[in-house]
């Protein structure tokens, strides 16, 4: 794994939020899926983690965003935890996975990854977390990769074209979207390998 992406471990992230502004709008759900590799060099889903998050103090809550996701931030049945606790709980197994794969850092995989990366980074800064495991600006965006591989950028349609089951009723749950994004990423990366892409790239540096 450490040789596949220049020492970076891909970790799939999805967030559900109360708006589009990572500095002012609340982070409400976060999920992560770590990836691993089999002996044949195929990318596989490893472990998954998800947390419902309490809005940080003074957070903006856009009603249109809440209507879209269907999340009630103050519903006690959510079992939400403080943002700082959620971020530490997400980061801890990611750091462990990075170390176990002999990688130097995680790289965030997301569908429209800049959105998720922005919220993760902003939350880590708000919580004064010094050891954010993710690369500070590089990401792998499955919307871009799916546009290349399948000619489509919408997650649901991209999954359909990749022969990945997608239930629209479960969409916009952080864990569900993360799992589907992980499946899509692995499918594209593995298909590229099967076409000779990765081996060709490796041989150029031997």
PDB file of C-alpha atoms in Angstrom:
ATOM      1  CA  UNK A   1       0.000   0.000   0.000  1.00  0.00           C
ATOM      2  CA  UNK A   2       2.760   2.453   0.863  1.00  0.00           C
ATOM      3  CA  UNK A   3       4.106   2.169  -2.683  1.00  0.00           C
ATOM      4  CA  UNK A   4       0.753   2.663  -4.407  1.00  0.00           C
ATOM      5  CA  UNK A   5       0.139   6.342  -3.654  1.00  0.00           C
ATOM      6  CA  UNK A   6       3.601   7.700  -2.873  1.00  0.00           C
ATOM      7  CA  UNK A   7       3.372   6.860   0.816  1.00  0.00           C
ATOM      8  CA  UNK A   8      -0.151   8.194   1.341  1.00  0.00           C
ATOM      9  CA  UNK A   9      -3.003   6.049   2.657  1.00  0.00           C
ATOM     10  CA  UNK A  10      -6.382   6.791   1.025  1.00  0.00           C
ATOM     11  CA  UNK A  11      -9.125   7.243   3.632  1.00  0.00           C
ATOM     12  CA  UNK A  12     -12.673   7.916   2.480  1.00  0.00           C
ATOM     13  CA  UNK A  13     -14.580  10.659   4.306  1.00  0.00           C
ATOM     14  CA  UNK A  14     -18.100  12.028   4.053  1.00  0.00           C
ATOM     15  CA  UNK A  15     -19.640  14.767   6.148  1.00  0.00           C
ATOM     16  CA  UNK A  16     -23.193  15.983   6.557  1.00  0.00           C
ATOM     17  CA  UNK A  17     -23.432  19.635   7.485  1.00  0.00           C
ATOM     18  CA  UNK A  18     -25.791  22.525   8.174  1.00  0.00           C
ATOM     19  CA  UNK A  19     -24.552  24.546   5.214  1.00  0.00           C
ATOM     20  CA  UNK A  20     -21.710  25.049   2.775  1.00  0.00           C
ATOM     21  CA  UNK A  21     -19.384  27.273   4.807  1.00  0.00           C
ATOM     22  CA  UNK A  22     -16.894  25.155   6.748  1.00  0.00           C
ATOM     23  CA  UNK A  23     -15.935  28.095   8.975  1.00  0.00           C
ATOM     24  CA  UNK A  24     -19.429  29.029  10.144  1.00  0.00           C
ATOM     25  CA  UNK A  25     -21.797  26.112   9.485  1.00  0.00           C
ATOM     26  CA  UNK A  26     -22.192  23.126  11.780  1.00  0.00           C
ATOM     27  CA  UNK A  27     -20.662  19.713  11.146  1.00  0.00           C
ATOM     28  CA  UNK A  28     -23.475  17.255  11.961  1.00  0.00           C
ATOM     29  CA  UNK A  29     -22.236  13.830  10.848  1.00  0.00           C
ATOM     30  CA  UNK A  30     -18.841  12.436   9.924  1.00  0.00           C
ATOM     31  CA  UNK A  31     -17.923   8.992   8.646  1.00  0.00           C
ATOM     32  CA  UNK A  32     -14.637   7.431   7.600  1.00  0.00           C
ATOM     33  CA  UNK A  33     -13.735   4.239   5.749  1.00  0.00           C
ATOM     34  CA  UNK A  34     -10.158   3.006   5.775  1.00  0.00           C
ATOM     35  CA  UNK A  35      -8.852   1.002   2.846  1.00  0.00           C
ATOM     36  CA  UNK A  36      -6.387  -1.840   2.510  1.00  0.00           C
ATOM     37  CA  UNK A  37      -4.820  -3.871  -0.280  1.00  0.00           C
ATOM     38  CA  UNK A  38      -4.778  -7.599  -0.980  1.00  0.00           C
ATOM     39  CA  UNK A  39      -1.795  -9.614  -2.175  1.00  0.00           C
ATOM     40  CA  UNK A  40      -2.746  -8.964  -5.799  1.00  0.00           C
ATOM     41  CA  UNK A  41      -2.681  -5.189  -5.358  1.00  0.00           C
ATOM     42  CA  UNK A  42      -6.457  -4.723  -5.294  1.00  0.00           C
ATOM     43  CA  UNK A  43      -7.908  -1.991  -3.108  1.00  0.00           C
ATOM     44  CA  UNK A  44     -10.453  -3.189  -0.529  1.00  0.00           C
ATOM     45  CA  UNK A  45     -12.642  -1.635   2.134  1.00  0.00           C
ATOM     46  CA  UNK A  46     -11.204  -2.240   5.598  1.00  0.00           C
ATOM     47  CA  UNK A  47     -12.938  -0.564   8.574  1.00  0.00           C
ATOM     48  CA  UNK A  48     -15.692   2.046   8.947  1.00  0.00           C
ATOM     49  CA  UNK A  49     -16.433   4.646  11.604  1.00  0.00           C
ATOM     50  CA  UNK A  50     -19.287   7.130  12.028  1.00  0.00           C
ATOM     51  CA  UNK A  51     -20.344   9.761  14.562  1.00  0.00           C
ATOM     52  CA  UNK A  52     -23.212  12.182  14.917  1.00  0.00           C
ATOM     53  CA  UNK A  53     -21.865  15.551  15.972  1.00  0.00           C
ATOM     54  CA  UNK A  54     -23.282  18.301  18.159  1.00  0.00           C
ATOM     55  CA  UNK A  55     -23.207  21.742  16.510  1.00  0.00           C
ATOM     56  CA  UNK A  56     -20.276  23.726  17.843  1.00  0.00           C
ATOM     57  CA  UNK A  57     -21.049  26.795  19.948  1.00  0.00           C
ATOM     58  CA  UNK A  58     -22.281  29.631  17.751  1.00  0.00           C
ATOM     59  CA  UNK A  59     -22.591  27.418  14.664  1.00  0.00           C
ATOM     60  CA  UNK A  60     -24.851  28.537  11.845  1.00  0.00           C
ATOM     61  CA  UNK A  61     -27.674  26.169  10.903  1.00  0.00           C
ATOM     62  CA  UNK A  62     -29.070  26.719   7.423  1.00  0.00           C
ATOM     63  CA  UNK A  63     -32.654  25.476   7.343  1.00  0.00           C
ATOM     64  CA  UNK A  64     -32.413  24.569   3.658  1.00  0.00           C
ATOM     65  CA  UNK A  65     -29.466  22.273   4.420  1.00  0.00           C
ATOM     66  CA  UNK A  66     -31.328  20.627   7.305  1.00  0.00           C
ATOM     67  CA  UNK A  67     -34.368  20.100   5.108  1.00  0.00           C
ATOM     68  CA  UNK A  68     -32.157  18.508   2.442  1.00  0.00           C
ATOM     69  CA  UNK A  69     -30.436  16.042   4.788  1.00  0.00           C
ATOM     70  CA  UNK A  70     -33.426  15.484   7.084  1.00  0.00           C
ATOM     71  CA  UNK A  71     -31.190  15.911  10.143  1.00  0.00           C
ATOM     72  CA  UNK A  72     -32.576  17.420  13.342  1.00  0.00           C
ATOM     73  CA  UNK A  73     -29.384  18.555  15.092  1.00  0.00           C
ATOM     74  CA  UNK A  74     -31.036  18.606  18.512  1.00  0.00           C
ATOM     75  CA  UNK A  75     -32.867  15.293  18.402  1.00  0.00           C
ATOM     76  CA  UNK A  76     -31.619  13.412  21.495  1.00  0.00           C
ATOM     77  CA  UNK A  77     -32.018  10.090  19.663  1.00  0.00           C
ATOM     78  CA  UNK A  78     -29.077  11.046  17.430  1.00  0.00           C
ATOM     79  CA  UNK A  79     -26.689  10.310  20.284  1.00  0.00           C
ATOM     80  CA  UNK A  80     -24.507  13.161  19.080  1.00  0.00           C
ATOM     81  CA  UNK A  81     -21.159  13.872  20.709  1.00  0.00           C
ATOM     82  CA  UNK A  82     -19.089  17.025  20.956  1.00  0.00           C
ATOM     83  CA  UNK A  83     -17.174  17.973  17.826  1.00  0.00           C
ATOM     84  CA  UNK A  84     -13.778  17.615  19.529  1.00  0.00           C
ATOM     85  CA  UNK A  85     -14.612  14.091  20.713  1.00  0.00           C
ATOM     86  CA  UNK A  86     -15.923  13.095  17.287  1.00  0.00           C
ATOM     87  CA  UNK A  87     -12.800  14.333  15.513  1.00  0.00           C
ATOM     88  CA  UNK A  88     -10.476  12.535  17.923  1.00  0.00           C
ATOM     89  CA  UNK A  89     -12.498   9.334  17.554  1.00  0.00           C
ATOM     90  CA  UNK A  90     -12.297   9.585  13.763  1.00  0.00           C
ATOM     91  CA  UNK A  91      -8.611  10.509  13.666  1.00  0.00           C
ATOM     92  CA  UNK A  92      -7.342   7.851  16.086  1.00  0.00           C
ATOM     93  CA  UNK A  93      -8.001   4.750  13.913  1.00  0.00           C
ATOM     94  CA  UNK A  94      -6.861   6.652  10.815  1.00  0.00           C
ATOM     95  CA  UNK A  95      -3.495   7.370  12.447  1.00  0.00           C
ATOM     96  CA  UNK A  96      -3.287   3.686  13.403  1.00  0.00           C
ATOM     97  CA  UNK A  97      -4.062   2.604   9.825  1.00  0.00           C
ATOM     98  CA  UNK A  98      -1.437   4.962   8.419  1.00  0.00           C
ATOM     99  CA  UNK A  99       1.158   3.452  10.727  1.00  0.00           C
ATOM    100  CA  UNK A 100       0.135  -0.158  10.068  1.00  0.00           C
ATOM    101  CA  UNK A 101       0.505   0.348   6.309  1.00  0.00           C
ATOM    102  CA  UNK A 102       3.891   2.060   6.730  1.00  0.00           C
ATOM    103  CA  UNK A 103       2.510   5.215   5.152  1.00  0.00           C
ATOM    104  CA  UNK A 104       3.541   8.754   6.020  1.00  0.00           C
ATOM    105  CA  UNK A 105       0.104  10.366   6.048  1.00  0.00           C
ATOM    106  CA  UNK A 106      -3.534   9.861   5.077  1.00  0.00           C
ATOM    107  CA  UNK A 107      -5.009  11.445   1.967  1.00  0.00           C
ATOM    108  CA  UNK A 108      -8.719  12.232   1.953  1.00  0.00           C
ATOM    109  CA  UNK A 109     -10.915  10.535  -0.634  1.00  0.00           C
ATOM    110  CA  UNK A 110     -14.309  12.128  -1.121  1.00  0.00           C
ATOM    111  CA  UNK A 111     -17.021  12.774  -3.660  1.00  0.00           C
ATOM    112  CA  UNK A 112     -16.421  16.462  -4.323  1.00  0.00           C
ATOM    113  CA  UNK A 113     -13.567  16.043  -1.873  1.00  0.00           C
ATOM    114  CA  UNK A 114     -12.767  19.720  -1.337  1.00  0.00           C
ATOM    115  CA  UNK A 115     -16.065  20.101   0.541  1.00  0.00           C
ATOM    116  CA  UNK A 116     -15.327  17.267   2.975  1.00  0.00           C
ATOM    117  CA  UNK A 117     -11.677  18.269   3.328  1.00  0.00           C
ATOM    118  CA  UNK A 118     -12.689  21.832   4.154  1.00  0.00           C
ATOM    119  CA  UNK A 119     -15.038  20.761   6.955  1.00  0.00           C
ATOM    120  CA  UNK A 120     -12.576  18.236   8.393  1.00  0.00           C
ATOM    121  CA  UNK A 121      -9.794  20.814   8.400  1.00  0.00           C
ATOM    122  CA  UNK A 122     -11.985  23.530   9.914  1.00  0.00           C
ATOM    123  CA  UNK A 123     -13.235  21.196  12.659  1.00  0.00           C
ATOM    124  CA  UNK A 124      -9.690  20.088  13.504  1.00  0.00           C
ATOM    125  CA  UNK A 125      -8.591  23.717  13.762  1.00  0.00           C
ATOM    126  CA  UNK A 126     -11.591  24.686  15.913  1.00  0.00           C
ATOM    127  CA  UNK A 127     -10.831  21.786  18.250  1.00  0.00           C
ATOM    128  CA  UNK A 128      -7.115  22.657  18.348  1.00  0.00           C
ATOM    129  CA  UNK A 129      -6.136  19.181  17.170  1.00  0.00           C
ATOM    130  CA  UNK A 130      -2.447  19.283  16.349  1.00  0.00           C
ATOM    131  CA  UNK A 131      -2.097  15.883  14.672  1.00  0.00           C
ATOM    132  CA  UNK A 132      -4.545  16.005  11.776  1.00  0.00           C
ATOM    133  CA  UNK A 133      -3.603  12.812   9.881  1.00  0.00           C
ATOM    134  CA  UNK A 134      -4.686  14.153   6.483  1.00  0.00           C
ATOM    135  CA  UNK A 135      -2.570  15.882   3.882  1.00  0.00           C
ATOM    136  CA  UNK A 136      -3.240  19.608   4.298  1.00  0.00           C
ATOM    137  CA  UNK A 137      -4.429  20.229   0.747  1.00  0.00           C
ATOM    138  CA  UNK A 138      -4.177  17.181  -1.561  1.00  0.00           C
ATOM    139  CA  UNK A 139      -7.221  14.929  -2.029  1.00  0.00           C
ATOM    140  CA  UNK A 140      -8.576  12.205  -4.317  1.00  0.00           C
ATOM    141  CA  UNK A 141     -11.941  13.308  -5.734  1.00  0.00           C
ATOM    142  CA  UNK A 142     -14.205  10.488  -6.917  1.00  0.00           C
ATOM    143  CA  UNK A 143     -16.399  12.957  -8.826  1.00  0.00           C
ATOM    144  CA  UNK A 144     -13.398  13.704 -11.041  1.00  0.00           C
ATOM    145  CA  UNK A 145     -12.327  10.058 -11.227  1.00  0.00           C
ATOM    146  CA  UNK A 146     -15.870   8.940 -12.091  1.00  0.00           C
ATOM    147  CA  UNK A 147     -16.073  11.592 -14.802  1.00  0.00           C
ATOM    148  CA  UNK A 148     -12.934  10.097 -16.330  1.00  0.00           C
ATOM    149  CA  UNK A 149     -13.910   6.449 -15.860  1.00  0.00           C
ATOM    150  CA  UNK A 150     -17.663   6.534 -16.475  1.00  0.00           C
ATOM    151  CA  UNK A 151     -18.478   9.928 -17.969  1.00  0.00           C
ATOM    152  CA  UNK A 152     -20.593  10.963 -14.975  1.00  0.00           C
ATOM    153  CA  UNK A 153     -19.950  12.930 -11.784  1.00  0.00           C
ATOM    154  CA  UNK A 154     -23.086  12.369  -9.656  1.00  0.00           C
ATOM    155  CA  UNK A 155     -22.440   9.697  -7.005  1.00  0.00           C
ATOM    156  CA  UNK A 156     -25.653   7.722  -7.523  1.00  0.00           C
ATOM    157  CA  UNK A 157     -25.321   7.633 -11.307  1.00  0.00           C
ATOM    158  CA  UNK A 158     -21.593   6.889 -11.144  1.00  0.00           C
ATOM    159  CA  UNK A 159     -22.285   3.915  -8.870  1.00  0.00           C
ATOM    160  CA  UNK A 160     -24.957   2.666 -11.257  1.00  0.00           C
ATOM    161  CA  UNK A 161     -22.532   2.856 -14.182  1.00  0.00           C
ATOM    162  CA  UNK A 162     -19.925   1.018 -12.090  1.00  0.00           C
ATOM    163  CA  UNK A 163     -22.429  -1.749 -11.227  1.00  0.00           C
ATOM    164  CA  UNK A 164     -22.501  -0.705  -7.571  1.00  0.00           C
ATOM    165  CA  UNK A 165     -25.881  -0.923  -5.825  1.00  0.00           C
ATOM    166  CA  UNK A 166     -27.104   2.490  -4.668  1.00  0.00           C
ATOM    167  CA  UNK A 167     -30.223   3.118  -2.565  1.00  0.00           C
ATOM    168  CA  UNK A 168     -31.330   6.718  -2.926  1.00  0.00           C
ATOM    169  CA  UNK A 169     -33.382   6.433   0.270  1.00  0.00           C
ATOM    170  CA  UNK A 170     -30.188   5.904   2.276  1.00  0.00           C
ATOM    171  CA  UNK A 171     -28.244   8.658   0.533  1.00  0.00           C
ATOM    172  CA  UNK A 172     -27.144  11.707   2.558  1.00  0.00           C
ATOM    173  CA  UNK A 173     -26.334   9.521   5.521  1.00  0.00           C
ATOM    174  CA  UNK A 174     -22.619  10.083   6.097  1.00  0.00           C
ATOM    175  CA  UNK A 175     -21.796   6.393   6.519  1.00  0.00           C
ATOM    176  CA  UNK A 176     -23.814   5.241   3.507  1.00  0.00           C
ATOM    177  CA  UNK A 177     -22.304   7.860   1.220  1.00  0.00           C
ATOM    178  CA  UNK A 178     -18.831   7.063   2.538  1.00  0.00           C
ATOM    179  CA  UNK A 179     -19.240   3.350   1.857  1.00  0.00           C
ATOM    180  CA  UNK A 180     -20.490   3.985  -1.666  1.00  0.00           C
ATOM    181  CA  UNK A 181     -17.695   6.466  -2.341  1.00  0.00           C
ATOM    182  CA  UNK A 182     -15.204   3.876  -1.085  1.00  0.00           C
ATOM    183  CA  UNK A 183     -16.667   1.205  -3.356  1.00  0.00           C
ATOM    184  CA  UNK A 184     -16.497   3.595  -6.305  1.00  0.00           C
ATOM    185  CA  UNK A 185     -12.897   4.585  -5.573  1.00  0.00           C
ATOM    186  CA  UNK A 186     -11.777   0.961  -5.228  1.00  0.00           C
ATOM    187  CA  UNK A 187     -13.593  -0.001  -8.431  1.00  0.00           C
ATOM    188  CA  UNK A 188     -11.902   2.745 -10.445  1.00  0.00           C
ATOM    189  CA  UNK A 189      -8.436   2.139  -8.991  1.00  0.00           C
ATOM    190  CA  UNK A 190      -8.688  -1.625  -9.441  1.00  0.00           C
ATOM    191  CA  UNK A 191     -10.013  -1.335 -12.962  1.00  0.00           C
ATOM    192  CA  UNK A 192      -7.102   0.947 -13.876  1.00  0.00           C
ATOM    193  CA  UNK A 193      -4.714  -1.648 -12.468  1.00  0.00           C
ATOM    194  CA  UNK A 194      -6.390  -4.424 -14.446  1.00  0.00           C
ATOM    195  CA  UNK A 195      -5.944  -2.369 -17.607  1.00  0.00           C
ATOM    196  CA  UNK A 196      -2.227  -2.188 -16.911  1.00  0.00           C
ATOM    197  CA  UNK A 197      -2.134   1.400 -15.687  1.00  0.00           C
ATOM    198  CA  UNK A 198      -0.479   0.988 -12.323  1.00  0.00           C
ATOM    199  CA  UNK A 199       2.034  -1.588 -13.524  1.00  0.00           C
ATOM    200  CA  UNK A 200       2.958   0.684 -16.417  1.00  0.00           C
ATOM    201  CA  UNK A 201       3.480   3.617 -14.070  1.00  0.00           C
ATOM    202  CA  UNK A 202       5.619   1.475 -11.737  1.00  0.00           C
ATOM    203  CA  UNK A 203       7.821   0.200 -14.521  1.00  0.00           C
ATOM    204  CA  UNK A 204       8.798   3.734 -15.534  1.00  0.00           C
ATOM    205  CA  UNK A 205      10.666   4.185 -12.268  1.00  0.00           C
ATOM    206  CA  UNK A 206      12.369   0.788 -12.054  1.00  0.00           C
TER     207      UNK A 206
END
